[in-house]
PDB file of C-alpha atoms in Angstrom:
ATOM      1  CA  MET A  10      40.518 103.492 155.699  1.00 60.00           C
ATOM      2  CA  CYS A  11      42.339 106.752 156.103  1.00 80.00           C
ATOM      3  CA  HIS A  12      41.943 109.126 159.033  1.00 75.00           C
ATOM      4  CA  GLN A  13      40.203 111.669 156.826  1.00 81.00           C
ATOM      5  CA  SER A  14      37.462 109.420 155.465  1.00 87.00           C
ATOM      6  CA  VAL A  15      36.804 107.819 158.866  1.00 88.00           C
ATOM      7  CA  GLY A  16      36.387 111.256 160.436  1.00 87.00           C
ATOM      8  CA  LEU A  17      33.887 112.297 157.779  1.00 88.00           C
ATOM      9  CA  ILE A  18      31.948 109.031 158.124  1.00 92.00           C
ATOM     10  CA  ALA A  19      31.883 109.484 161.911  1.00 92.00           C
ATOM     11  CA  ARG A  20      30.326 112.923 161.530  1.00 90.00           C
ATOM     12  CA  LEU A  21      27.623 111.508 159.247  1.00 92.00           C
ATOM     13  CA  LEU A  22      26.860 108.638 161.655  1.00 94.00           C
ATOM     14  CA  GLU A  23      26.682 111.021 164.615  1.00 92.00           C
ATOM     15  CA  SER A  24      24.196 113.197 162.717  1.00 92.00           C
ATOM     16  CA  ALA A  25      22.024 110.057 162.449  1.00 95.00           C
ATOM     17  CA  GLY A  26      22.237 109.534 166.221  1.00 94.00           C
ATOM     18  CA  ILE A  27      24.930 106.831 166.247  1.00 95.00           C
ATOM     19  CA  SER A  28      27.785 107.545 168.652  1.00 94.00           C
ATOM     20  CA  THR A  29      31.275 107.137 167.197  1.00 95.00           C
ATOM     21  CA  LEU A  30      34.866 107.143 168.367  1.00 95.00           C
ATOM     22  CA  CYS A  31      37.777 107.589 165.966  1.00 94.00           C
ATOM     23  CA  MET A  32      41.071 105.958 166.911  1.00 94.00           C
ATOM     24  CA  SER A  33      43.845 108.116 165.496  1.00 93.00           C
ATOM     25  CA  SER A  34      47.603 108.191 165.185  1.00 92.00           C
ATOM     26  CA  ALA A  35      47.596 111.303 162.976  1.00 90.00           C
ATOM     27  CA  LEU A  36      46.513 114.122 165.258  1.00 91.00           C
ATOM     28  CA  ASP A  37      46.825 116.950 162.733  1.00 91.00           C
ATOM     29  CA  ILE A  38      44.608 115.138 160.215  1.00 90.00           C
ATOM     30  CA  SER A  39      42.032 114.229 162.849  1.00 90.00           C
ATOM     31  CA  ARG A  40      41.858 117.805 164.077  1.00 91.00           C
ATOM     32  CA  ALA A  41      41.445 119.082 160.510  1.00 90.00           C
ATOM     33  CA  VAL A  42      38.551 116.694 159.796  1.00 89.00           C
ATOM     34  CA  ASN A  43      37.083 117.274 163.273  1.00 91.00           C
ATOM     35  CA  PRO A  44      35.314 113.978 164.009  1.00 92.00           C
ATOM     36  CA  PRO A  45      32.879 114.101 166.943  1.00 93.00           C
ATOM     37  CA  ARG A  46      35.226 112.201 169.293  1.00 95.00           C
ATOM     38  CA  THR A  47      38.831 111.047 168.870  1.00 95.00           C
ATOM     39  CA  ALA A  48      41.205 108.913 170.913  1.00 96.00           C
ATOM     40  CA  PHE A  49      44.767 109.784 169.875  1.00 96.00           C
ATOM     41  CA  LEU A  50      47.568 107.248 170.244  1.00 95.00           C
ATOM     42  CA  ASP A  51      51.048 108.573 169.466  1.00 93.00           C
ATOM     43  CA  TYR A  52      52.151 105.411 167.661  1.00 92.00           C
ATOM     44  CA  PRO A  53      53.344 104.947 164.068  1.00 90.00           C
ATOM     45  CA  LEU A  54      50.658 104.949 161.389  1.00 88.00           C
ATOM     46  CA  GLY A  55      49.163 101.507 161.025  1.00 86.00           C
ATOM     47  CA  HIS A  56      49.462 100.745 164.742  1.00 90.00           C
ATOM     48  CA  THR A  57      46.450 102.670 166.021  1.00 90.00           C
ATOM     49  CA  ALA A  58      45.276  99.730 168.159  1.00 91.00           C
ATOM     50  CA  GLY A  59      48.692  98.966 169.637  1.00 93.00           C
ATOM     51  CA  LYS A  60      51.828  96.975 168.974  1.00 93.00           C
ATOM     52  CA  PRO A  61      51.579  93.781 166.925  1.00 92.00           C
ATOM     53  CA  GLY A  62      51.689  90.581 168.951  1.00 93.00           C
ATOM     54  CA  ASP A  63      50.776  92.288 172.231  1.00 94.00           C
ATOM     55  CA  PRO A  64      47.078  91.547 172.848  1.00 95.00           C
ATOM     56  CA  ALA A  65      47.262  92.648 176.500  1.00 96.00           C
ATOM     57  CA  LEU A  66      48.466  96.110 175.470  1.00 96.00           C
ATOM     58  CA  GLN A  67      45.912  96.248 172.640  1.00 96.00           C
ATOM     59  CA  ARG A  68      43.134  95.485 175.121  1.00 97.00           C
ATOM     60  CA  GLU A  69      44.408  98.140 177.524  1.00 97.00           C
ATOM     61  CA  ILE A  70      44.523 100.719 174.717  1.00 97.00           C
ATOM     62  CA  MET A  71      41.007  99.827 173.565  1.00 97.00           C
ATOM     63  CA  LEU A  72      39.542 100.056 177.072  1.00 97.00           C
ATOM     64  CA  GLU A  73      41.212 103.428 177.633  1.00 96.00           C
ATOM     65  CA  ALA A  74      39.937 104.660 174.259  1.00 96.00           C
ATOM     66  CA  LEU A  75      36.366 103.489 174.898  1.00 97.00           C
ATOM     67  CA  GLU A  76      36.377 105.546 178.090  1.00 96.00           C
ATOM     68  CA  ALA A  77      36.230 108.567 175.764  1.00 95.00           C
ATOM     69  CA  PHE A  78      32.508 107.926 175.280  1.00 95.00           C
ATOM     70  CA  THR A  79      31.942 109.149 178.837  1.00 95.00           C
ATOM     71  CA  SER A  80      34.788 111.635 179.267  1.00 95.00           C
ATOM     72  CA  LEU A  81      34.584 113.568 175.986  1.00 94.00           C
ATOM     73  CA  THR A  82      31.507 115.757 176.026  1.00 90.00           C
ATOM     74  CA  ALA A  83      32.421 118.598 173.649  1.00 90.00           C
ATOM     75  CA  PRO A  84      32.121 117.953 169.897  1.00 88.00           C
ATOM     76  CA  GLY A  85      35.524 117.489 168.295  1.00 91.00           C
ATOM     77  CA  ALA A  86      37.217 116.659 171.597  1.00 94.00           C
ATOM     78  CA  VAL A  87      40.385 114.555 171.616  1.00 96.00           C
ATOM     79  CA  LYS A  88      41.447 112.119 174.325  1.00 97.00           C
ATOM     80  CA  MET A  89      45.224 111.766 174.446  1.00 96.00           C
ATOM     81  CA  LEU A  90      45.990 108.143 175.279  1.00 97.00           C
ATOM     82  CA  PRO A  91      48.894 107.751 177.742  1.00 96.00           C
ATOM     83  CA  PHE A  92      50.757 104.919 175.991  1.00 95.00           C
ATOM     84  CA  ARG A  93      54.254 105.219 174.492  1.00 92.00           C
ATOM     85  CA  TRP A  94      55.657 103.339 171.514  1.00 92.00           C
ATOM     86  CA  SER A  95      59.165 103.365 172.983  1.00 87.00           C
ATOM     87  CA  GLU A  96      61.239 104.918 175.753  1.00 86.00           C
ATOM     88  CA  ASP A  97      62.135 107.895 173.549  1.00 85.00           C
ATOM     89  CA  ASN A  98      60.614 109.498 170.460  1.00 81.00           C
ATOM     90  CA  SER A  99      63.363 108.521 168.010  1.00 80.00           C
ATOM     91  CA  TRP A 100      60.858 106.359 166.104  1.00 78.00           C
ATOM     92  CA  GLN A 101      59.115 109.569 164.981  1.00 79.00           C
ATOM     93  CA  LYS A 102      62.168 110.732 163.020  1.00 76.00           C
ATOM     94  CA  THR A 103      62.364 107.417 161.197  1.00 69.00           C
ATOM     95  CA  ALA A 104      58.615 107.261 160.550  1.00 65.00           C
ATOM     96  CA  MET A 105      58.490 110.803 159.156  1.00 59.00           C
ATOM     97  CA  ARG A 106      61.666 110.579 157.110  1.00 60.00           C
ATOM     98  CA  GLY A 107      60.069 108.596 154.328  1.00 60.00           C
ATOM     99  CA  LYS A 108      62.233 106.266 152.351  1.00 64.00           C
ATOM    100  CA  ASP A 109      61.596 105.728 148.680  1.00 63.00           C
ATOM    101  CA  ASP A 110      62.859 102.268 147.859  1.00 64.00           C
ATOM    102  CA  ARG A 111      60.986 101.877 144.594  1.00 67.00           C
ATOM    103  CA  LEU A 112      62.813 100.837 141.447  1.00 73.00           C
ATOM    104  CA  PRO A 113      63.688 103.644 139.012  1.00 79.00           C
ATOM    105  CA  ARG A 114      61.113 104.442 136.341  1.00 76.00           C
ATOM    106  CA  LEU A 115      61.810 103.295 132.812  1.00 80.00           C
ATOM    107  CA  ASP A 116      60.814 104.942 129.537  1.00 80.00           C
ATOM    108  CA  THR A 117      59.168 101.757 128.274  1.00 80.00           C
ATOM    109  CA  PRO A 118      56.222  99.917 129.819  1.00 79.00           C
ATOM    110  CA  GLN A 119      57.048  96.860 131.920  1.00 81.00           C
ATOM    111  CA  TYR A 120      54.843  93.789 131.748  1.00 85.00           C
ATOM    112  CA  GLN A 121      54.615  90.681 133.887  1.00 84.00           C
ATOM    113  CA  SER A 122      54.553  88.414 130.855  1.00 89.00           C
ATOM    114  CA  GLU A 123      54.806  88.470 127.072  1.00 90.00           C
ATOM    115  CA  ASP A 124      51.068  87.759 126.940  1.00 92.00           C
ATOM    116  CA  ASP A 125      50.383  90.912 129.015  1.00 88.00           C
ATOM    117  CA  ARG A 126      52.542  92.965 126.631  1.00 86.00           C
ATOM    118  CA  SER A 127      50.844  91.516 123.571  1.00 87.00           C
ATOM    119  CA  ARG A 128      47.325  92.151 124.892  1.00 88.00           C
ATOM    120  CA  ALA A 129      48.158  95.700 125.975  1.00 87.00           C
ATOM    121  CA  GLU A 130      49.659  96.575 122.606  1.00 85.00           C
ATOM    122  CA  GLU A 131      46.726  95.051 120.702  1.00 86.00           C
ATOM    123  CA  ALA A 132      44.274  97.104 122.769  1.00 85.00           C
ATOM    124  CA  CYS A 133      46.213 100.359 122.355  1.00 84.00           C
ATOM    125  CA  ALA A 134      44.823 102.540 119.570  1.00 79.00           C
ATOM    126  CA  ILE A 135      47.740 105.012 119.600  1.00 80.00           C
ATOM    127  CA  CYS A 136      50.746 102.758 120.258  1.00 76.00           C
ATOM    128  CA  PRO A 137      53.326 102.515 117.453  1.00 74.00           C
ATOM    129  CA  PRO A 138      53.825  99.052 115.992  1.00 73.00           C
ATOM    130  CA  ARG A 139      56.463  96.980 117.749  1.00 71.00           C
ATOM    131  CA  THR A 140      59.733  96.811 115.780  1.00 68.00           C
ATOM    132  CA  SER A 141      61.577  94.082 117.662  1.00 60.00           C
TER     133      SER A 141
END
């Protein structure tokens, strides 16, 4: 789930009396949605619980985050977790750069098989008849 929807769900659960904690690696989005309680980890998106293959670090991050239930008392408060992805912040430039490695778009539809093409064309009420 995305940071936005989780924050909104957390607010709804809190209004029903269920305590929540959002783990976040997108601070600006979390602050905009304003969940009741957030633990922020400055790691790349998709790594909110820690680095892959490092269960000891993941456990340490989770225990530190859960501490927010006692330390965060103001609604919308954010606990900044003290862990670092790497020695420097160069990973942030790469993560934010965004690389589009998709294939170029074509003017004609692409199908996985001839059967897919045939079925799509048969179901299309406005498609011109196939000439080749």
